[in-house]
Amino acid sequence: IIDPQLQGISWIKQKESAPERNLKIVRLGQHDLIQKLEIALENGYTILIENLGESIDAVLMPVIQRSTIARGNKQFIKLGD
């Protein structure tokens, strides 16, 4: 979402801040972005990526496109290289 007044972000943080939701907040330039994204995807946690800008990093494209790989009866998403 485009949120110049940060009202939407504060609403999302409030709604997803319950302990069972385990909200993870990251910024695009963080050094541990991939690690936090992997943990959130593996465990079903909510993740909020702030300050994306106009272009989306190529690492996030498989998640955004929901491009999963089926192996047996499990679904996987390939992150990074």
Coordinates of C-alpha atoms in Angstrom, one line a residue:
I1 CA 0.0 0.0 0.0
I2 CA 1.1 3.6 -0.5
D3 CA 0.8 5.2 2.9
P4 CA 2.4 8.7 3.2
Q5 CA 0.7 9.4 6.5
L6 CA 1.5 5.9 8.0
Q7 CA -2.1 5.3 9.0
G8 CA -2.4 2.0 7.2
I9 CA 0.9 0.7 8.5
S10 CA -0.1 1.5 12.1
W11 CA -3.5 -0.2 11.5
I12 CA -1.8 -3.3 10.2
K13 CA 0.7 -3.3 13.1
Q14 CA -2.2 -3.1 15.5
K15 CA -4.3 -5.8 13.9
E16 CA -1.4 -8.2 13.5
S17 CA 0.4 -7.6 16.8
A18 CA -1.3 -10.4 18.6
P19 CA 1.2 -12.9 20.0
E20 CA -0.2 -15.8 17.9
R21 CA 0.3 -13.8 14.7
N22 CA 3.9 -13.1 15.4
L23 CA 4.3 -10.0 13.2
K24 CA 7.8 -9.5 11.7
I25 CA 8.6 -6.0 10.4
V26 CA 11.6 -5.6 8.1
R27 CA 12.9 -2.9 5.8
L28 CA 14.1 -3.6 2.3
G29 CA 17.8 -2.8 3.0
Q30 CA 18.2 -4.9 6.1
H31 CA 21.0 -7.4 6.1
D32 CA 18.9 -10.2 7.6
L33 CA 15.8 -9.6 5.3
I34 CA 16.1 -13.0 3.6
Q35 CA 16.5 -14.9 6.9
K36 CA 13.5 -13.2 8.5
L37 CA 11.5 -13.8 5.3
E38 CA 12.4 -17.5 5.3
I39 CA 11.4 -17.9 9.0
A40 CA 8.1 -16.1 8.4
L41 CA 7.3 -18.3 5.4
E42 CA 8.2 -21.5 7.1
N43 CA 6.2 -20.8 10.2
G44 CA 3.2 -18.9 8.7
Y45 CA 4.1 -15.6 10.4
T46 CA 2.9 -12.3 9.1
I47 CA 5.7 -10.2 7.6
L48 CA 5.5 -6.4 6.8
I49 CA 8.2 -5.1 4.5
E50 CA 8.6 -1.3 4.8
N51 CA 10.1 1.2 2.4
L52 CA 9.8 -0.8 -0.8
G53 CA 9.9 2.2 -3.1
E54 CA 8.8 1.9 -6.8
S55 CA 10.8 -1.2 -7.7
I56 CA 10.7 -4.6 -6.0
D57 CA 13.8 -6.5 -5.3
A58 CA 14.2 -9.7 -7.4
V59 CA 14.5 -11.8 -4.2
L60 CA 10.9 -11.0 -3.4
M61 CA 9.5 -11.8 -6.8
P62 CA 8.8 -15.6 -6.1
V63 CA 6.9 -14.7 -3.0
I64 CA 4.8 -12.0 -4.7
Q65 CA 4.1 -14.2 -7.7
R66 CA 3.4 -17.2 -5.4
S67 CA 5.6 -19.3 -7.6
T68 CA 5.8 -22.6 -5.7
I69 CA 7.6 -25.8 -6.5
A70 CA 5.8 -29.0 -5.7
R71 CA 7.9 -31.9 -4.3
G72 CA 5.7 -34.8 -3.3
N73 CA 2.8 -33.4 -1.4
K74 CA 4.7 -30.3 -0.1
Q75 CA 5.0 -26.8 -1.6
F76 CA 8.2 -24.8 -1.6
I77 CA 9.2 -21.3 -2.6
K78 CA 12.8 -20.8 -3.9
L79 CA 14.3 -17.6 -2.5
G80 CA 17.5 -16.0 -3.7
D81 CA 19.9 -17.9 -6.0

